[in-house]
Tab-separated table of C-alpha atoms in Angstrom:
chain	number	residue	atom	x	y	z
A	1474	MET	CA	-0.026	-0.109	-0.023
A	1475	ASN	CA	1.459	3.361	-0.938
A	1476	ALA	CA	1.372	6.440	1.140
A	1477	LYS	CA	-1.622	8.016	-0.552
A	1478	GLU	CA	-3.694	4.720	-0.124
A	1479	SER	CA	-2.484	4.454	3.505
A	1480	LEU	CA	-3.763	8.083	4.221
A	1481	ASP	CA	-6.961	7.569	2.152
A	1482	SER	CA	-7.601	4.514	4.323
A	1483	LEU	CA	-6.937	6.360	7.604
A	1484	LEU	CA	-9.145	9.195	6.649
A	1485	LYS	CA	-11.955	6.818	5.729
A	1486	ASN	CA	-11.528	5.168	9.039
A	1487	LEU	CA	-11.608	8.397	10.995
A	1488	ARG	CA	-14.607	9.664	9.037
A	1489	THR	CA	-16.473	6.486	9.964
A	1490	GLN	CA	-15.573	6.862	13.597
A	1491	ARG	CA	-16.512	10.575	13.520
A	1492	ASP	CA	-19.732	9.953	11.969
A	1493	GLU	CA	-20.701	7.302	14.475
A	1494	LEU	CA	-19.688	9.435	17.386
A	1495	LYS	CA	-21.717	12.482	15.840
A	1496	VAL	CA	-24.922	10.349	16.318
A	1497	GLN	CA	-24.164	9.631	19.867
A	1498	MET	CA	-23.059	13.215	21.021
A	1499	HIS	CA	-26.510	14.355	21.870
A	1500	LEU	CA	-26.302	12.262	24.984
A	1501	ALA	CA	-22.883	13.189	25.977
A	1502	LYS	CA	-21.726	14.858	29.132
A	1503	ALA	CA	-20.454	18.553	28.942
A	1504	GLU	CA	-16.967	17.356	29.471
A	1505	VAL	CA	-17.126	14.914	26.446
A	1506	ARG	CA	-18.666	17.830	24.280
A	1507	GLU	CA	-15.714	19.970	25.062
A	1508	GLU	CA	-13.266	17.345	24.124
A	1509	TRP	CA	-15.448	16.839	20.825
A	1510	GLN	CA	-15.458	20.502	19.912
A	1511	SER	CA	-11.651	20.404	20.288
A	1512	LEU	CA	-11.434	17.424	18.067
A	1513	GLU	CA	-13.657	18.933	15.355
A	1514	LYS	CA	-11.053	21.797	14.959
A	1515	GLN	CA	-8.324	19.312	14.509
A	1516	TRP	CA	-10.413	17.068	12.162
A	1517	GLU	CA	-11.122	20.180	9.852
A	1518	HIS	CA	-7.426	20.856	9.810
A	1519	VAL	CA	-6.417	17.175	9.134
A	1520	GLU	CA	-8.989	16.647	6.440
A	1521	SER	CA	-8.184	19.747	4.531
A	1522	LYS	CA	-4.480	18.912	4.705
A	1523	LEU	CA	-4.993	15.435	3.502
A	1524	GLU	CA	-7.055	16.620	0.556
A	1525	ARG	CA	-4.256	19.084	-0.604
A	1526	VAL	CA	-1.517	16.296	0.005
A	1527	ALA	CA	-3.369	14.097	-2.278
A	1528	ASP	CA	-2.797	16.822	-5.088
A	1529	GLU	CA	0.891	17.253	-4.253
A	1530	THR	CA	3.787	15.336	-5.872
A	1531	LYS	CA	4.591	11.853	-4.433
A	1532	GLU	CA	7.789	13.342	-2.713
A	1533	SER	CA	6.305	16.169	-0.872
A	1534	ALA	CA	3.217	14.221	-0.102
A	1535	GLY	CA	5.128	11.633	1.631
A	1536	GLU	CA	6.857	14.250	3.922
A	1537	VAL	CA	3.580	16.028	4.860
A	1538	GLY	CA	1.708	12.713	4.820
A	1539	ALA	CA	3.672	11.363	7.808
A	1540	ALA	CA	3.221	14.199	9.825
A	1541	LEU	CA	-0.637	14.141	9.016
A	1542	SER	CA	-0.643	10.511	9.820
A	1543	GLN	CA	0.673	11.143	13.323
A	1544	VAL	CA	-2.234	13.707	13.959
A	1545	ALA	CA	-4.810	11.598	12.488
A	1546	GLU	CA	-3.817	8.566	14.689
A	1547	GLU	CA	-4.159	10.995	17.648
A	1548	LEU	CA	-7.654	11.924	16.521
A	1549	GLY	CA	-8.418	8.081	16.214
A	1550	GLU	CA	-7.251	7.703	19.915
A	1551	ALA	CA	-9.270	10.581	21.044
A	1552	TYR	CA	-12.360	9.060	19.210
A	1553	LYS	CA	-12.001	5.923	21.095
A	1554	ARG	CA	-11.779	7.876	24.405
A	1555	ILE	CA	-15.012	9.683	23.626
A	1556	ARG	CA	-16.491	6.262	22.510
A	1557	LYS	CA	-15.687	4.723	26.082
A	1558	SER	CA	-17.016	7.969	27.696
A	1559	LEU	CA	-20.416	7.494	26.041
A	1560	ARG	CA	-20.761	3.841	27.261
């Protein structure tokens, strides 16, 4: 799997997690909502960067992609924490 495919897969996974959590947020505690709002800002940043990376050359996309992968993984972990809080 090349870097673009890997990032696309990661983004798709994050979108799925995010969509599932959005449905559950109406029942969330205030603390969880605050974390969610913070994550939404990160999500918007990551999503826009990933879309731009897809349009860049392979060389620069790889450099930027590695940094974005780290942020995306952090978002995924935060989504898991929120999911646990909602149970």
